[in-house]
Coordinates of C-alpha atoms and ligand atoms in Angstrom, one line a residue:
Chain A
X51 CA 105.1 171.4 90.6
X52 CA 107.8 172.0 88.1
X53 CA 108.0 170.0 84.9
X54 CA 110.9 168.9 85.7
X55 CA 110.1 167.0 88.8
X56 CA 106.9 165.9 86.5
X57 CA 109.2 164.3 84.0
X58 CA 111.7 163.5 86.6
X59 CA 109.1 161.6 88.6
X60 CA 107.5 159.7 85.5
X61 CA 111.3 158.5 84.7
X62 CA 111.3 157.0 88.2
X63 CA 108.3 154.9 87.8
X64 CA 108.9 153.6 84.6
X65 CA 112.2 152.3 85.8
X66 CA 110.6 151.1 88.7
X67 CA 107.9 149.5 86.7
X68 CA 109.9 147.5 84.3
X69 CA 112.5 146.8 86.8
X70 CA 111.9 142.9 86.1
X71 CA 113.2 143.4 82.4
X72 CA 116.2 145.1 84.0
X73 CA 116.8 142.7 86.6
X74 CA 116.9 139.8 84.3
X75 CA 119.1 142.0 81.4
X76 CA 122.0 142.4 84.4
X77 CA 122.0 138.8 85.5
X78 CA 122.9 136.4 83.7
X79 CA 119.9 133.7 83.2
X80 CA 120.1 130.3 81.6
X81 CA 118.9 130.2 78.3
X82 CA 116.1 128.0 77.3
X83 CA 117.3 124.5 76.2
X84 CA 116.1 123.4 73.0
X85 CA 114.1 120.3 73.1
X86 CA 116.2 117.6 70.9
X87 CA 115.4 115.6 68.1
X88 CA 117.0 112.5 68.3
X89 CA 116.1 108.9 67.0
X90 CA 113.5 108.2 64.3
X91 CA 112.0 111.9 65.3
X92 CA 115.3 113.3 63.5
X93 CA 114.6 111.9 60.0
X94 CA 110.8 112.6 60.6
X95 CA 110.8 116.0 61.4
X96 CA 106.8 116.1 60.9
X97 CA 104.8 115.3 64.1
X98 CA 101.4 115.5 65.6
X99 CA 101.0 119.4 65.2
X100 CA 103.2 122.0 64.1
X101 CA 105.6 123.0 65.9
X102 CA 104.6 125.8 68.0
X103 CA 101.4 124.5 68.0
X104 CA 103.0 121.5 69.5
X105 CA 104.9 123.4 72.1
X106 CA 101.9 125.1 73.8
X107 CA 99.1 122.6 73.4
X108 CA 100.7 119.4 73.7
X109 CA 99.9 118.8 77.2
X110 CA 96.4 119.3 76.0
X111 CA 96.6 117.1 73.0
X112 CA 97.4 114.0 74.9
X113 CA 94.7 115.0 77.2
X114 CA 92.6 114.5 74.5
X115 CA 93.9 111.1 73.2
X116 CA 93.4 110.0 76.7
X117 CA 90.1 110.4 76.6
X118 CA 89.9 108.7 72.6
X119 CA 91.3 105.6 73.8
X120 CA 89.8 104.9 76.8
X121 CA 86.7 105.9 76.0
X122 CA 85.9 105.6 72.4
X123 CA 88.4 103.1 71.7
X124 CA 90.1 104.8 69.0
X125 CA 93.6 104.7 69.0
X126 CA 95.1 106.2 65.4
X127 CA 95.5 109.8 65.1
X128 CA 95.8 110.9 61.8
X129 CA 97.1 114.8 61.7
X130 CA 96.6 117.4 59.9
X131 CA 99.8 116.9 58.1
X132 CA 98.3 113.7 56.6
X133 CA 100.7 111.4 58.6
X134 CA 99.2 108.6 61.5
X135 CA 100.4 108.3 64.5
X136 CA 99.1 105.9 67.2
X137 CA 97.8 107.9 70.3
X138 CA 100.3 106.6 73.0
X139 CA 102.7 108.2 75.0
X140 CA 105.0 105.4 75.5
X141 CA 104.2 102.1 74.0
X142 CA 105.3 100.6 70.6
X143 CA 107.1 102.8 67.4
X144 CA 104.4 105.5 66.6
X145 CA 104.1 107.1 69.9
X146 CA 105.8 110.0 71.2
X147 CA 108.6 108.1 72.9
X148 CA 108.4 105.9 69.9
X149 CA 109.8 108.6 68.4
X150 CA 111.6 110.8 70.5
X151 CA 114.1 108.4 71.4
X152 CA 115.6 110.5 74.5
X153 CA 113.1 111.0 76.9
X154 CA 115.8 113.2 79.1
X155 CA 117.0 115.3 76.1
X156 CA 113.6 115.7 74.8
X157 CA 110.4 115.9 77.5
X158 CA 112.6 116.4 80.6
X159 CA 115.1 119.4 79.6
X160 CA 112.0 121.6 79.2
X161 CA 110.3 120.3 81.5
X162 CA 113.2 120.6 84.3
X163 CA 113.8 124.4 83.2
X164 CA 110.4 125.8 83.5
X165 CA 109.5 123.6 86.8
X166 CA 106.8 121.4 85.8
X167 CA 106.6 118.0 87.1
X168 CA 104.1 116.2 85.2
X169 CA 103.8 112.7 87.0
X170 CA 103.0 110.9 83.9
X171 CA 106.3 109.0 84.0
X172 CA 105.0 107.4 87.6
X173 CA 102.5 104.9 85.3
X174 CA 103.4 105.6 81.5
X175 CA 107.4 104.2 81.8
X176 CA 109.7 105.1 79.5
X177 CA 110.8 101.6 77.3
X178 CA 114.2 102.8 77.5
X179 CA 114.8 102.9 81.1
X180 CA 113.2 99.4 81.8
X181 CA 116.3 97.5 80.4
Chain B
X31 CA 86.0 171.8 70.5
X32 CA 88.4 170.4 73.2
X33 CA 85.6 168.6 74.5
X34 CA 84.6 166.9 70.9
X35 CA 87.8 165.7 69.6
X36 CA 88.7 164.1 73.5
X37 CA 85.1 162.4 73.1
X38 CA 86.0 161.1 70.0
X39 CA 89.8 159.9 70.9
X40 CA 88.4 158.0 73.8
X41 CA 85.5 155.8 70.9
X42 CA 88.6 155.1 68.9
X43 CA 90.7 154.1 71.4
X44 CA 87.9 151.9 73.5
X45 CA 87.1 150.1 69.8
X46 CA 90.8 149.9 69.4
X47 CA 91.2 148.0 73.0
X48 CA 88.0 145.6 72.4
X49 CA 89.9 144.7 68.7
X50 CA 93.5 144.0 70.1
X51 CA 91.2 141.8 73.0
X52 CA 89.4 139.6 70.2
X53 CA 92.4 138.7 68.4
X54 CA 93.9 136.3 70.3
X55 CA 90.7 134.8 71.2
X56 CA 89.7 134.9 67.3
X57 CA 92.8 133.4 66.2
X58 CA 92.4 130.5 68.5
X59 CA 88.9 130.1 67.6
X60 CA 90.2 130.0 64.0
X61 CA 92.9 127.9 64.6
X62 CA 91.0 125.6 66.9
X63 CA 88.0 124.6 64.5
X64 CA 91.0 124.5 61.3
X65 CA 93.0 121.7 63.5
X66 CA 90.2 119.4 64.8
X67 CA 88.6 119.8 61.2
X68 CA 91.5 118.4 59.5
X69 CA 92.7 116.1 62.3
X70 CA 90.9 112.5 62.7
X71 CA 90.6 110.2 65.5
X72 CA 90.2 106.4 64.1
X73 CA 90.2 102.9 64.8
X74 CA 92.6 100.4 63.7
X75 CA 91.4 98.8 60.3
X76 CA 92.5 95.3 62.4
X77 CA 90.3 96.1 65.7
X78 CA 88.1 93.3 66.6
X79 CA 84.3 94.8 67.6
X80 CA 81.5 93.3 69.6
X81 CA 78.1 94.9 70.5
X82 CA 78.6 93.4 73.7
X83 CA 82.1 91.6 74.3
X84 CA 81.8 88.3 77.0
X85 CA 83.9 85.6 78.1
X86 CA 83.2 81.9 78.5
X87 CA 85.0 79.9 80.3
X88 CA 84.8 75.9 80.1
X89 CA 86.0 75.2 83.5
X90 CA 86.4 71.4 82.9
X91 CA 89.7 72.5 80.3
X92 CA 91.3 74.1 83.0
X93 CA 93.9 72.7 85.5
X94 CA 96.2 74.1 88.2
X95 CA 98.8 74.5 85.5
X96 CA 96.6 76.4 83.1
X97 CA 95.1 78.3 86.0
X98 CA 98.5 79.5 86.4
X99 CA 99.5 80.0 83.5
X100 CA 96.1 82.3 82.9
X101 CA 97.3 84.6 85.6
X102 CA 100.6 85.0 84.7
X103 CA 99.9 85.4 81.2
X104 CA 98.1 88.7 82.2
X105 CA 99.6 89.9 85.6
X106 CA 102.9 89.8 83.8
X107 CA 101.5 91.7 80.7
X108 CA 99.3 94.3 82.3
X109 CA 102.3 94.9 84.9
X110 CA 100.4 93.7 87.7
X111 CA 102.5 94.0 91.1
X112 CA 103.8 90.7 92.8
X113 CA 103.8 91.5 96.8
X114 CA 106.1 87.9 96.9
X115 CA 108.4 89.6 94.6
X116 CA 111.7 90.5 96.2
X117 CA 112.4 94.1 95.8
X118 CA 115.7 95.6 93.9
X119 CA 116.8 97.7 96.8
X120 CA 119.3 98.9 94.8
X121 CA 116.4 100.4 92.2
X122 CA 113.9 101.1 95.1
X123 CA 116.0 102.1 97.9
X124 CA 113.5 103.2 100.1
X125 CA 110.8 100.8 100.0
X126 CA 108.9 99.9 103.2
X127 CA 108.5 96.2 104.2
X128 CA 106.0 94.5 102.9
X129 CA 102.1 93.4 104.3
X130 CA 101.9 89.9 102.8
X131 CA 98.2 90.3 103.0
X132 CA 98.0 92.7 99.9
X133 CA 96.9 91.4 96.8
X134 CA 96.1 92.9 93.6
X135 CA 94.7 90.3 91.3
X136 CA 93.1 90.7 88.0
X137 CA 92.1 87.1 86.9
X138 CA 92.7 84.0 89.7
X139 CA 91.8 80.6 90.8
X140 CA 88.8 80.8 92.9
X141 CA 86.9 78.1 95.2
X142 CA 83.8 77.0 94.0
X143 CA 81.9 78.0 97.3
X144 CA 83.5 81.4 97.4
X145 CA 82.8 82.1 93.5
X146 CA 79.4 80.9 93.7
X147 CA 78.2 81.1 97.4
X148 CA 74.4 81.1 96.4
X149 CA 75.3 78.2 94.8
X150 CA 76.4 76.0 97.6
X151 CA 74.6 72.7 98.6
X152 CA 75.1 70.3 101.2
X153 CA 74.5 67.4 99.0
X154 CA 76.6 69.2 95.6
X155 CA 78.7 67.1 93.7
X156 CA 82.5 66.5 94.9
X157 CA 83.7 67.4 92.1
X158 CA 82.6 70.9 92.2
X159 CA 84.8 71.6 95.4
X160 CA 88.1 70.8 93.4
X161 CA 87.5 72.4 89.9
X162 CA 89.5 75.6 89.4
X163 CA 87.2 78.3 88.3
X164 CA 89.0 81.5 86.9
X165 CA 87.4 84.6 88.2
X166 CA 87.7 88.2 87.1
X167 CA 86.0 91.5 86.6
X168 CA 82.4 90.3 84.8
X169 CA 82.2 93.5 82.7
X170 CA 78.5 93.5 84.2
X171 CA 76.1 94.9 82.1
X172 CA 74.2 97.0 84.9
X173 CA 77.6 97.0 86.7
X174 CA 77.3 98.7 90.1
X175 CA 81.1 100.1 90.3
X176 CA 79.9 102.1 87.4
X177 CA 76.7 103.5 89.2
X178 CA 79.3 104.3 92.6
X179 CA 82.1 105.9 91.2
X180 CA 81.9 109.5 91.7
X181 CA 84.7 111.0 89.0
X182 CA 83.5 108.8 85.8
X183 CA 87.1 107.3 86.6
X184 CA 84.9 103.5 86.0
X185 CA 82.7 103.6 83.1
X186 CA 80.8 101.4 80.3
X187 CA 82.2 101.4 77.2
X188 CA 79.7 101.3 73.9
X189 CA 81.1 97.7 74.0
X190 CA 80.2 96.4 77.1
X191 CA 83.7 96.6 78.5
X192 CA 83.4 98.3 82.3
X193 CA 87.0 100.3 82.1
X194 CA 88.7 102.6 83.8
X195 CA 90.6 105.6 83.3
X196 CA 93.4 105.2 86.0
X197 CA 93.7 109.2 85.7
X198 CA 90.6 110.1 86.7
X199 CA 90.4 107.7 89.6
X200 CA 90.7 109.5 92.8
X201 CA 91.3 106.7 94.9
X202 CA 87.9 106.8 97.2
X203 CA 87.1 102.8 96.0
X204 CA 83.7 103.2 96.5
X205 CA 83.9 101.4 93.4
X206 CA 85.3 98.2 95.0
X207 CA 82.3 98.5 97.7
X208 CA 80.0 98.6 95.3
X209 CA 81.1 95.3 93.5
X210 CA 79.8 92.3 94.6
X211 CA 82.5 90.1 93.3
X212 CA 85.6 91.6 94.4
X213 CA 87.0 92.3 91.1
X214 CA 89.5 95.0 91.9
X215 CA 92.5 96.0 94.0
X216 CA 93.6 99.1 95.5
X217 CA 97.4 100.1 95.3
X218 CA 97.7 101.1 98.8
X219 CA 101.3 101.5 97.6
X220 CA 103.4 102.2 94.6
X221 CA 103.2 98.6 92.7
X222 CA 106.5 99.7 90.5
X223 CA 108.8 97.7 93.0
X224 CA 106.9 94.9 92.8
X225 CA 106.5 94.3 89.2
X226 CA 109.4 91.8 88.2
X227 CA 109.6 92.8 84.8
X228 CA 107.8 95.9 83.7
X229 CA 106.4 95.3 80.3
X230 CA 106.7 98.5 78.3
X231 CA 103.4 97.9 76.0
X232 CA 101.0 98.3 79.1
X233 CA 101.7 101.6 81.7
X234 CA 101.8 101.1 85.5
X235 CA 99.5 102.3 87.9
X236 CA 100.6 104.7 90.5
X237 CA 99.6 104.9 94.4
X238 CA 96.2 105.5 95.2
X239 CA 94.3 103.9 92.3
X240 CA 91.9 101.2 91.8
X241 CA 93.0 98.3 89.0
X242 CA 90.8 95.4 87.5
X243 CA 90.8 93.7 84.4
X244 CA 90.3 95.7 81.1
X245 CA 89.1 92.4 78.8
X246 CA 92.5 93.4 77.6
X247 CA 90.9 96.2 75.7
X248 CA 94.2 97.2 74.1
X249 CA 94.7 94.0 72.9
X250 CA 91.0 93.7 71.1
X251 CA 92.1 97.3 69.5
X252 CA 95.0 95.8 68.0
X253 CA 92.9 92.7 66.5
X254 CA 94.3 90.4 69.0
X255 CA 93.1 88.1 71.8
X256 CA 93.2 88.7 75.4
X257 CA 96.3 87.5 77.1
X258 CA 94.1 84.9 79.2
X259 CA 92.5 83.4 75.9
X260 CA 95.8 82.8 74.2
X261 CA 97.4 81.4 77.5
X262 CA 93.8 79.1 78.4
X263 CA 94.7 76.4 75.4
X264 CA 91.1 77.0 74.5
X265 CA 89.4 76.9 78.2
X266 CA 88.7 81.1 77.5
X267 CA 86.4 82.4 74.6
X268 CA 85.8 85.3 74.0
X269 CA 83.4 86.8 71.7
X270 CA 80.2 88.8 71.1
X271 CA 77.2 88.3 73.1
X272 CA 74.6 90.3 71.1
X273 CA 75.4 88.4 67.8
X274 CA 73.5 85.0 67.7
X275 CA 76.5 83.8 65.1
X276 CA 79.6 83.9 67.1
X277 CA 81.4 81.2 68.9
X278 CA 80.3 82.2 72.4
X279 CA 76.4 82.0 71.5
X280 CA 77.0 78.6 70.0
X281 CA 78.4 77.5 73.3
X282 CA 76.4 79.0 75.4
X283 CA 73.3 77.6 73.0
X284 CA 74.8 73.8 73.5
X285 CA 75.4 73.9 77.2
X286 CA 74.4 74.5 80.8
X287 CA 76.0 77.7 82.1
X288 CA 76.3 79.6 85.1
X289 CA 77.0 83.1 85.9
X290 CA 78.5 84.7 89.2
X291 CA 74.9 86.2 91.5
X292 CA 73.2 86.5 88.5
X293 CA 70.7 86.8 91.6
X294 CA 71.5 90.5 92.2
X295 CA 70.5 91.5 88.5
X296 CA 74.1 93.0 87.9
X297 CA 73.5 91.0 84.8
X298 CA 77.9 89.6 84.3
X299 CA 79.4 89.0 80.7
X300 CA 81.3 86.0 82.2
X301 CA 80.1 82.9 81.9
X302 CA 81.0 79.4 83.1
X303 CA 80.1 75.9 81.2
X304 CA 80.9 73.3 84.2
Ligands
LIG216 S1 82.5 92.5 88.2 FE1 82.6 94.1 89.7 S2 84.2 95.5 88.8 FE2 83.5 94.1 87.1 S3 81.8 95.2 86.1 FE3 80.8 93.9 87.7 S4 80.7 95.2 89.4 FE4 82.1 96.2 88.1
LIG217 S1 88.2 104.3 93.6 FE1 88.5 105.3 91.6 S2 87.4 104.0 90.1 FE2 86.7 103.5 92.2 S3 84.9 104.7 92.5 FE3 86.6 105.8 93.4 S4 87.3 107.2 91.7 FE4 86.0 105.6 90.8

């Protein structure tokens, strides 16, 4: 075997390897949507975690609070950031939709683009869409 | 010579490959212990606590139109489903007709002799046959839904409130077997278009789940009283059981009462003054 065909070969698989990365550089893909701040979220612009934080784990964070209020009965979260929250998804000012005034712009865009269809808006309704 | 320095290559490169492993697992150790170390879980300064919570009920106070009024009070605010309840078929387009044998009830205006049916006489006083007594989850202290169900979904809270966790409930109501006062309802559909009015401070329940009464546990976090007290014009106290002080021992200490089977040993936090 030549070097060349070595070489030659190796070029091949690489190609052939990463072929995902070039598939998505040639066609076009949407770009991610930014979640939205909108509503009393826009002025705070400090929430339950940091922000990245927030973006991976929340899905575990509300697990948890789940699990605080029904259980232990505790209902205030007070973050690291110093600031309280009460540990609701939906219900009253201080919880996330509290907050995050658009529900669509905010949980749903993400949600929508990466194909996840949490079914927490079958019980937990958002205020807004009730009037 | 060759051999020595590929010997060596391969240790630094396998010591290399278990650091670039750990890091991710080390920085979420790190960042894990930082966040729940700085981040507390409290009660509201306002909640109102009990050792045990219980309910008495003075069933003399209450008529047909406070019985009503009881239900509503808390159907309406815990968005309990109305099978009577026309549906908007504009909202719900593809709703199935409805049985008009399903119920879900949380607190409702129950016959003596089917409330009490150890306690029925041939000879018992009239009177007893046309009294309205309310009847609702007990919050039993030895409560057997708790013992049956399988997912922790039902549970006994440090308070003496038997609760559920809607998420965790799985739908398999042996829960509702177990109970021997009929306390709770299956959604053998969605309840959402049923539910006149959805009240945003209390979720839904979905398809699938059990639902009873709560003791409007959300209510006592808040410092408030349970939907049923406030709407009972004072037939409903609630109050702490273990504490020889509070309301509910006084009027338990100054009159007859009777609890639902007490017979069975499930031991109920609901009590009735007749
Ligand atoms: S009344 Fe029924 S549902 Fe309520 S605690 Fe007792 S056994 Fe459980
Ligand atoms: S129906 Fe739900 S609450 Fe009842 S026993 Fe089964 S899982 Fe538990």
């Amino acid at each position: 075997m030549t070097k060349n065909m070595i070489m030659g070969g190796l070029a091949v698989f690489v190609l052939a390897v990463l072929s995902p990365f070039w598939f998505n550089m040639v066609t076009t893909t949407q770009a991610a949507p930014e979640p939205e701040l909108l509503g009393p979220a826009k002025e705070a612009r400090k929430c339950v975690l940091d922000k990245y934080d927030m973006r991976a784990n929340h899905m575990s964070l509300l697990d948890e609070w789940r699990d605080a209020v029904v259980r232990d009965a505790d209902r205030i979260y007070v973050a690291a950031n110093g600031k309280s929250f009460n540990m609701s998804l939906s219900t009253g000012e201080n919880s996330c939709l509290g907050c995050h005034a658009d529900k669509a712009k905010f949980c749903d865009s993400c949600h929508t683009y990466t194909s996840v269809d949490p079914y927490c808006w079958e019980c937990h309704t958002n205020p807004k869409e009730i009037e | 010579m060759m051999e020595k320095s590929r010997r060596s290559f391969l240790k630094v490169a396998g010591i290399a490959a278990i650091g670039l492993g750990a890091a991710p697992a080390m920085n979420f150790a790190a960042s894990d212990s930082q966040g729940s170390a700085a981040a507390v879980k409290a009660k509201n300064p306002d909640a109102l606590h009990a050792e045990r919570w219980g309910m008495v009920i003075l069933v003399k106070k209450i008529n047909d139109k406070i019985a009503k009024q009881i239900t509503h009070a808390c159907h309406t605010q815990h968005n309990v489903p109305d099978f009577t309840h026309e549906v908007d078929t504009q909202k719900f387009p593809d709703t199935r007709p409805v049985n008009h044998n399903q119920e879900i009830k949380w607190i409702w205006k129950e016959k003596f002799h089917y409330a009490f049916p150890d306690k029925e006489d041939e000879f018992l006083n009239e009177k007893f046959h046309h009294l309205p007594f309310m009847v609702l989850c007990n919050h039993c202290k030895n409560a057997p839904c708790v013992q049956a169900c399988p997912t922790r979904a039902t549970f006994s809270r440090e308070d003496g409130i038997v609760i559920m966790d809607y998420h965790r409930c799985i739908g398999c109501r042996f829960c509702m077997a177990a109970c021997p006062y009929g306390s709770r309802s299956f959604n053998f559909r969605d309840p959402q278009p049923f539910i006149a009015e959805t009240d945003p401070d209390f979720p839904t329940r979905s398809k699938g789940v059990v639902e009873k009464c709560n003791l409007c546990a959300e209510r006592l976090a808040k410092g408030e009283q349970p939907h049923c007290v406030e709407a009972a014009e004072g037939a409903i106290v609630v109050g702490d059981l273990e504490d020889p002080a509070s309301e509910i021992r006084k009027l338990l200490r100054e009159n007859y009462s009777i609890r639902r089977k007490q017979s069975l040993g499930t031991e109920p936090s609901v009590y009735y003054i007749v």
